[in-house]
């Protein structure tokens, strides 16, 4: 039974099941007002922060990640993070959020 739980197919299925609610939540966030992202901070707050400001995803602010790396991970997905196609976030908004994340300070430590 434990070998079944360790199979790559089961891990991929589990990651997809975990990512689906966040993908749906992110899709709802895109419909904010006129459906246009305002800036990188807006995209981060409406989409990225749901996972990366909680214990779901790793902290990404304050790490000075290169914008090119961020855009590649967003477009392709990585581990439990789903890919976000251009139909969800256009290249301009993606570049804005990548620059925001790469320059943002680390969040304050929680007591």
Short mmCIF file of C-alpha atoms in Angstrom, two decimals:
data_model
loop_
_atom_site.label_atom_id
_atom_site.label_comp_id
_atom_site.label_asym_id
_atom_site.label_seq_id
_atom_site.Cartn_x
_atom_site.Cartn_y
_atom_site.Cartn_z
CA UNK A 1 0.00 0.00 0.00
CA UNK A 2 2.81 2.47 0.81
CA UNK A 3 4.37 1.89 -2.62
CA UNK A 4 1.08 3.01 -4.20
CA UNK A 5 1.17 6.24 -2.19
CA UNK A 6 4.73 6.88 -3.34
CA UNK A 7 3.95 6.51 -7.05
CA UNK A 8 4.46 9.57 -9.21
CA UNK A 9 0.94 9.31 -10.65
CA UNK A 10 -0.59 9.53 -7.17
CA UNK A 11 1.65 12.47 -6.28
CA UNK A 12 0.70 14.32 -9.48
CA UNK A 13 -2.98 13.65 -8.86
CA UNK A 14 -2.70 14.89 -5.28
CA UNK A 15 -0.86 18.04 -6.39
CA UNK A 16 -3.53 18.71 -9.02
CA UNK A 17 -6.32 18.24 -6.47
CA UNK A 18 -4.62 20.61 -4.05
CA UNK A 19 -3.97 23.21 -6.76
CA UNK A 20 -7.48 23.20 -8.24
CA UNK A 21 -9.19 25.27 -5.52
CA UNK A 22 -6.45 27.89 -5.71
CA UNK A 23 -6.68 28.01 -9.47
CA UNK A 24 -10.43 28.57 -9.24
CA UNK A 25 -9.91 31.23 -6.58
CA UNK A 26 -7.35 32.93 -8.79
CA UNK A 27 -9.77 32.86 -11.72
CA UNK A 28 -12.34 34.67 -9.58
CA UNK A 29 -9.74 37.27 -8.59
CA UNK A 30 -9.12 38.16 -12.26
CA UNK A 31 -12.71 39.38 -12.57
CA UNK A 32 -12.05 42.29 -10.25
CA UNK A 33 -13.89 45.34 -11.58
CA UNK A 34 -12.94 45.75 -15.22
CA UNK A 35 -10.91 42.51 -15.28
CA UNK A 36 -7.61 44.36 -15.70
CA UNK A 37 -4.72 43.93 -13.31
CA UNK A 38 -3.76 47.28 -11.77
CA UNK A 39 -0.08 46.57 -11.01
CA UNK A 40 2.25 43.89 -9.66
CA UNK A 41 1.25 44.46 -6.06
CA UNK A 42 -2.43 44.06 -7.04
CA UNK A 43 -1.75 40.73 -8.77
CA UNK A 44 0.28 39.49 -5.80
CA UNK A 45 -2.43 40.46 -3.31
CA UNK A 46 -5.28 38.95 -5.36
CA UNK A 47 -3.56 35.73 -6.48
CA UNK A 48 -0.08 34.94 -5.19
CA UNK A 49 -0.60 36.04 -1.61
CA UNK A 50 -3.31 33.45 -0.98
CA UNK A 51 -0.64 30.75 -0.94
CA UNK A 52 2.63 32.63 -0.44
CA UNK A 53 1.41 34.65 2.55
CA UNK A 54 0.10 31.54 4.30
CA UNK A 55 1.62 28.15 4.97
CA UNK A 56 0.54 26.68 1.60
CA UNK A 57 3.44 27.96 -0.52
CA UNK A 58 6.93 29.16 0.33
CA UNK A 59 7.66 32.78 1.19
CA UNK A 60 8.80 34.42 -2.04
CA UNK A 61 9.02 38.08 -1.03
CA UNK A 62 12.39 39.23 0.28
CA UNK A 63 14.35 36.55 -1.59
CA UNK A 64 15.39 38.74 -4.54
CA UNK A 65 14.31 36.03 -6.99
CA UNK A 66 15.08 37.08 -10.59
CA UNK A 67 11.97 38.19 -12.51
CA UNK A 68 12.85 35.72 -15.30
CA UNK A 69 12.77 32.84 -12.82
CA UNK A 70 9.43 33.97 -11.42
CA UNK A 71 7.84 34.27 -14.87
CA UNK A 72 9.11 30.81 -15.85
CA UNK A 73 7.68 29.22 -12.69
CA UNK A 74 4.35 31.02 -13.11
CA UNK A 75 3.98 29.97 -16.75
CA UNK A 76 5.17 26.36 -16.27
CA UNK A 77 4.13 25.61 -12.70
CA UNK A 78 6.40 23.99 -10.16
CA UNK A 79 5.60 21.15 -7.77
CA UNK A 80 2.19 21.95 -6.24
CA UNK A 81 2.00 25.37 -7.89
CA UNK A 82 -0.20 25.33 -10.98
CA UNK A 83 0.84 26.94 -14.24
CA UNK A 84 -0.89 30.21 -15.09
CA UNK A 85 -1.32 30.57 -18.87
CA UNK A 86 -1.43 33.88 -20.77
CA UNK A 87 -5.22 33.54 -20.91
CA UNK A 88 -5.24 34.10 -17.13
CA UNK A 89 -2.44 36.63 -16.68
CA UNK A 90 -1.03 38.50 -19.65
CA UNK A 91 2.70 38.98 -20.17
CA UNK A 92 2.65 42.63 -19.05
CA UNK A 93 0.90 41.86 -15.74
CA UNK A 94 3.16 38.84 -15.20
CA UNK A 95 6.24 41.00 -15.69
CA UNK A 96 4.84 43.56 -13.23
CA UNK A 97 4.20 40.97 -10.52
CA UNK A 98 7.61 39.34 -11.11
CA UNK A 99 9.34 42.70 -10.65
CA UNK A 100 7.24 43.43 -7.56
CA UNK A 101 8.13 40.07 -5.98
CA UNK A 102 11.83 40.37 -6.82
CA UNK A 103 12.05 43.81 -5.15
CA UNK A 104 9.61 43.32 -2.27
CA UNK A 105 11.03 43.14 1.25
CA UNK A 106 10.61 40.02 3.32
CA UNK A 107 7.42 39.93 5.37
CA UNK A 108 7.72 40.76 9.05
CA UNK A 109 8.38 37.77 11.27
CA UNK A 110 5.30 36.48 13.07
CA UNK A 111 5.64 36.08 16.83
#
